[in-house]
Amino acid sequence: MDRRRFLKTVAGGVFFGLGGGVFVPFADALGIRRFSFAHLTDLHIDVRGKSTWQHREKSVPLFIEALRQIGRLPRLDFILFGGDQIHPGPNDAESLSVFMGWVSQLSVPFRILLGDTEVSPIPGVSRLDRDSYLSAWKGRGLGPKRSSWAFDPVPGVRFIGLDSTVDGRAYGEVDATRLSWLDSELHASRNRRLVIIATHQILHPTTDIDLGPEWSMFMVRNHSDVRRVIERYPNVRLVISGHHHASAVRRSGNVTYVSDPAIVSYPCAFRTYTVTPEGIAIKNIGLGDRALITRARDLLLSDPYARIFDPADPAKALSYSIGLMEEDRETVIGI
């Protein structure tokens, strides 16, 4: 097979039209040992929470259903929890306890990124803050005073978790210290065959609205600076983010920027990533509880979020969340 010319679509049936996947071939993949992982992001676990466009009233059943789906998959090498695991508020400590109780039963390793909800406690209401989560998730990449991390899932591959959060803010920003750390980590990994980076907030706009005031909260404010650093290193081929609760795949130079859907809001899905000698296969996995997902769909459709996306036709926000364009779900990405 000529890997520079043959483009392959990865098939797979997933609920609410999330079937298919994205295939990212690249020349240096040939010497990489196969491995796979799942990215579960934006759980917003909120015991006794109330639903908005996020179905937080059912955040715990949605989380449990996602873990059930993980259990039905071929064995993964690890799981990445991509931020906003716990929703801030009076129930955050109890919600964290629920999260820890369930993940303690996982039979595969997992890593964790902070999201904006973990660094934005509600004054006088929340019981937990950034330091609380860094302590609770010690050993999962995080630790006291350490919110970014890197590890080797297999020889020749570096996986970097970059903290893009700003205390008390929904938007992201990678300050000078973290940007310098990233540059140093990428320089040290310049001879690796592949580097993958994960952030919570997105580094590449999924739609023009992300660059305007309405949805700038979903982006890393200095995304151009961060991308300039990343794109200096040709072995960085994939950047994964959450936070926007939407499926999108965008390409800039050699780098594919992927925005992944949320568990707590429509379409209630996550992605798996499989690195093979042919490249990287990205697959959407929807949850199986039709009633929960139908309710999440209705909540999104009735929220101002949908009207911001398209005031004339808010229903288009549903397609955007699933993957507005075909290539966000099934398109083959060439070299």
XYZ file of C-alpha atoms in Angstrom:
335
model
C 0.000 0.000 0.000
C 1.305 3.480 -0.946
C 0.675 5.405 2.279
C 1.235 8.743 0.593
C -1.588 8.261 -1.893
C -4.005 5.746 -0.482
C -6.600 7.375 1.820
C -8.756 5.197 3.928
C -12.070 5.904 5.710
C -12.533 4.094 8.994
C -16.101 2.864 9.322
C -18.101 2.439 12.480
C -21.755 2.867 13.415
C -22.437 5.394 16.152
C -25.689 6.829 17.500
C -27.295 9.954 15.969
C -25.292 9.996 12.781
C -21.862 9.919 14.403
C -20.736 6.992 12.275
C -17.385 6.905 10.545
C -14.110 8.419 11.498
C -11.121 10.388 10.352
C -7.871 8.861 9.201
C -4.628 10.813 9.496
C -1.813 9.074 7.622
C 1.783 10.253 7.882
C 5.077 8.850 6.683
C 6.791 8.355 10.049
C 3.962 6.206 11.414
C 5.517 3.104 9.867
C 7.879 2.539 12.779
C 5.342 3.183 15.542
C 3.849 0.371 17.575
C 0.052 0.311 17.469
C -1.716 1.863 20.442
C -5.113 3.370 21.167
C -6.734 5.688 23.672
C -10.046 7.392 24.370
C -10.649 11.075 25.035
C -13.578 11.688 27.404
C -14.117 15.357 28.031
C -16.622 17.736 29.622
C -18.406 15.353 31.952
C -19.561 18.263 34.167
C -20.476 15.814 36.907
C -22.887 17.661 39.190
C -24.634 15.591 41.828
C -28.184 16.978 42.122
C -27.346 19.473 39.393
C -29.842 21.278 37.183
C -29.742 21.059 33.404
C -29.097 23.953 31.055
C -27.812 23.219 27.543
C -25.685 20.765 29.523
C -27.757 17.844 30.781
C -26.214 18.092 34.256
C -29.300 16.651 35.930
C -28.210 13.358 34.355
C -24.460 13.965 34.361
C -23.775 10.926 36.540
C -25.807 8.429 34.419
C -24.195 9.879 31.274
C -20.732 9.381 32.787
C -21.542 5.814 33.803
C -22.900 5.066 30.315
C -19.671 6.422 28.790
C -17.658 4.056 30.979
C -19.912 1.195 29.872
C -19.144 2.070 26.271
C -15.420 2.061 27.090
C -15.858 -1.436 28.499
C -17.356 -2.654 25.224
C -14.402 -1.461 23.160
C -11.240 -3.402 22.365
C -8.820 -2.811 25.204
C -7.359 0.687 25.206
C -3.844 1.611 26.261
C -5.066 4.599 28.266
C -7.889 7.106 28.736
C -7.553 10.876 28.737
C -10.063 12.842 30.779
C -9.803 16.182 29.023
C -11.088 18.684 31.586
C -14.346 19.874 33.161
C -14.764 16.561 34.911
C -16.484 18.274 37.863
C -18.929 21.170 37.728
C -18.280 23.945 40.280
C -20.792 24.668 42.994
C -22.084 23.337 46.304
C -21.908 19.712 45.154
C -18.345 19.707 43.814
C -16.782 17.671 46.622
C -19.493 15.022 46.398
C -19.250 15.037 42.597
C -15.495 14.489 42.814
C -16.104 11.560 45.157
C -18.482 10.010 42.595
C -15.949 10.497 39.811
C -13.128 8.963 41.844
C -15.275 6.022 42.880
C -16.011 5.086 39.285
C -12.575 5.683 37.768
C -10.985 3.632 40.536
C -12.636 0.622 38.892
C -11.047 1.212 35.500
C -8.706 -1.524 34.337
C -6.717 0.789 32.043
C -4.436 3.696 33.007
C -5.816 7.202 32.729
C -4.489 10.756 32.640
C -6.305 13.960 33.530
C -6.266 17.564 32.367
C -7.784 20.429 34.295
C -10.691 22.278 32.718
C -12.027 25.737 33.399
C -14.620 24.344 35.826
C -11.894 22.942 38.065
C -10.128 26.306 38.307
C -13.251 28.491 38.658
C -14.758 27.850 42.094
C -17.847 29.852 42.987
C -16.860 32.134 45.904
C -18.582 31.186 49.129
C -20.234 28.163 47.502
C -17.648 25.783 46.059
C -15.621 23.580 48.366
C -12.836 22.766 45.886
C -10.324 24.788 43.882
C -7.390 24.211 41.515
C -5.105 22.947 44.282
C -7.787 20.550 45.499
C -7.953 18.865 42.104
C -4.193 18.824 41.619
C -3.943 16.989 44.907
C -6.882 14.643 44.275
C -5.533 13.675 40.850
C -1.911 13.342 41.845
C -0.200 10.641 39.834
C -2.546 10.999 36.861
C -0.200 13.459 35.184
C -1.085 16.153 37.701
C 0.320 16.946 41.121
C 0.808 19.836 43.533
C 2.039 22.835 41.486
C 2.097 20.663 38.328
C -0.767 21.027 35.858
C 0.995 20.145 32.574
C 2.615 16.799 31.882
C 4.125 14.526 29.232
C 4.709 10.797 28.861
C 5.598 8.129 26.273
C 2.642 5.837 25.514
C 4.919 3.710 23.281
C 8.537 4.092 22.172
C 8.998 6.942 19.711
C 5.815 8.792 20.688
C 5.457 11.712 23.102
C 2.048 12.681 24.470
C 1.824 16.158 26.043
C -0.975 17.427 28.258
C -0.785 21.226 28.216
C -2.695 23.184 30.842
C -4.468 26.040 29.050
C -6.759 27.099 31.905
C -7.014 30.525 33.535
C -8.285 30.722 37.109
C -11.829 32.041 37.186
C -12.230 32.231 33.414
C -13.836 30.042 30.756
C -11.370 31.051 28.051
C -7.881 29.633 27.936
C -4.431 31.194 27.837
C -0.974 29.673 27.814
C 1.201 32.080 29.755
C 4.895 32.667 29.093
C 6.015 30.042 31.619
C 3.813 27.301 30.175
C 4.648 28.307 26.601
C 8.357 28.067 27.401
C 7.773 24.654 28.994
C 5.957 23.492 25.866
C 8.732 24.713 23.583
C 11.345 22.961 25.722
C 9.321 19.737 25.743
C 8.889 19.838 21.967
C 12.571 20.581 21.439
C 13.539 17.642 23.631
C 11.106 15.464 21.626
C 12.209 16.682 18.195
C 13.577 13.264 17.234
C 10.418 11.362 18.181
C 8.392 9.926 15.334
C 5.177 11.445 16.633
C 4.060 14.062 19.169
C 0.417 14.456 20.243
C -0.743 17.426 22.326
C -3.926 17.733 24.374
C -5.426 20.940 25.760
C -8.801 21.761 27.263
C -9.644 24.961 25.375
C -9.293 24.861 21.592
C -6.268 26.219 19.707
C -7.906 26.408 16.286
C -11.332 27.947 15.564
C -14.035 25.474 14.602
C -16.182 28.264 13.120
C -15.794 32.009 12.537
C -17.958 32.629 15.604
C -15.095 31.355 17.766
C -13.105 34.434 16.736
C -15.872 36.822 17.788
C -16.987 37.918 21.255
C -19.863 35.439 21.476
C -17.744 32.303 21.522
C -14.225 33.511 22.254
C -14.604 31.825 25.648
C -14.023 28.479 23.947
C -10.580 29.388 22.629
C -7.094 29.857 23.997
C -6.707 33.627 23.753
C -3.115 33.499 22.535
C -3.836 30.554 20.248
C -1.749 32.052 17.440
C 1.339 32.213 19.677
C 0.860 28.628 20.836
C 0.296 27.348 17.318
C 3.422 29.113 16.069
C 5.441 27.159 18.623
C 3.689 23.878 17.826
C 3.951 24.210 14.076
C 7.710 24.718 14.215
C 8.017 21.011 15.007
C 7.065 18.760 12.065
C 6.587 15.673 14.240
C 3.592 17.270 15.999
C 0.731 15.859 13.963
C -2.279 15.968 16.270
C -3.733 18.419 18.819
C -6.829 17.302 20.751
C -9.133 19.611 22.703
C -12.557 19.666 24.345
C -14.432 22.543 26.031
C -16.493 23.529 22.979
C -18.759 20.444 23.179
C -18.560 20.077 19.404
C -16.943 17.781 16.836
C -14.612 19.491 14.399
C -11.442 18.622 12.509
C -9.244 21.417 11.162
C -5.850 21.283 9.479
C -3.017 23.831 9.675
C 0.181 22.794 7.931
C 1.116 19.312 9.161
C -1.030 19.572 12.279
C -4.583 18.281 12.613
C -6.556 20.132 15.310
C -9.469 18.091 16.652
C -12.285 19.429 18.811
C -14.102 16.596 20.548
C -17.740 16.342 21.679
C -18.872 16.358 25.292
C -20.413 13.634 27.397
C -22.824 15.987 29.212
C -24.345 17.705 26.177
C -25.621 16.653 22.777
C -24.433 14.510 21.040
C -23.157 12.894 24.287
C -20.155 11.241 22.683
C -16.407 10.775 22.905
C -13.642 9.789 20.508
C -11.127 7.010 20.283
C -7.736 7.404 18.643
C -5.790 4.470 17.234
C -2.231 4.957 16.019
C -1.191 2.298 13.526
C 1.654 1.865 11.014
C -0.696 3.522 8.492
C -1.494 6.621 10.589
C -4.049 7.801 13.143
C -7.665 6.636 13.036
C -10.124 8.890 14.865
C -13.540 7.444 15.649
C -16.674 8.868 17.265
C -18.374 6.766 19.925
C -21.924 7.750 20.887
C -23.699 6.671 24.050
C -26.464 4.113 23.890
C -29.180 5.627 26.104
C -31.544 7.075 23.508
C -33.783 8.822 26.046
C -30.875 10.677 27.673
C -29.490 11.795 24.336
C -32.897 12.902 23.045
C -33.317 15.053 26.138
C -29.804 16.478 25.700
C -30.707 17.307 22.104
C -33.824 19.202 23.199
C -31.890 21.121 25.838
C -29.284 22.251 23.324
C -31.896 23.241 20.765
C -33.755 25.448 23.259
C -30.643 27.196 24.623
C -29.217 30.568 23.495
C -26.110 28.602 22.422
C -28.087 27.321 19.433
C -29.365 30.779 18.511
C -25.852 32.200 18.660
C -24.736 29.632 16.126
C -27.557 30.452 13.722
C -30.257 32.945 14.791
C -32.363 32.088 11.743
C -32.140 28.315 12.166
C -30.991 27.251 15.671
C -31.401 23.587 14.714
C -28.190 23.868 12.736
C -26.373 23.882 16.074
C -27.261 20.213 16.388
C -25.422 19.415 13.176
C -22.526 21.582 14.316
C -22.235 19.652 17.578
C -22.187 16.330 15.734
C -19.830 17.678 13.082
C -21.153 20.389 10.809
C -19.251 19.282 7.739
C -18.812 15.757 6.488
C -15.050 15.961 7.004
C -15.580 16.611 10.721
C -16.903 13.069 10.970
C -15.824 10.974 8.012
C -13.395 12.851 5.810
C -9.987 11.375 5.123
C -7.130 13.715 5.947
C -4.179 13.236 3.614
C -0.511 13.872 4.163
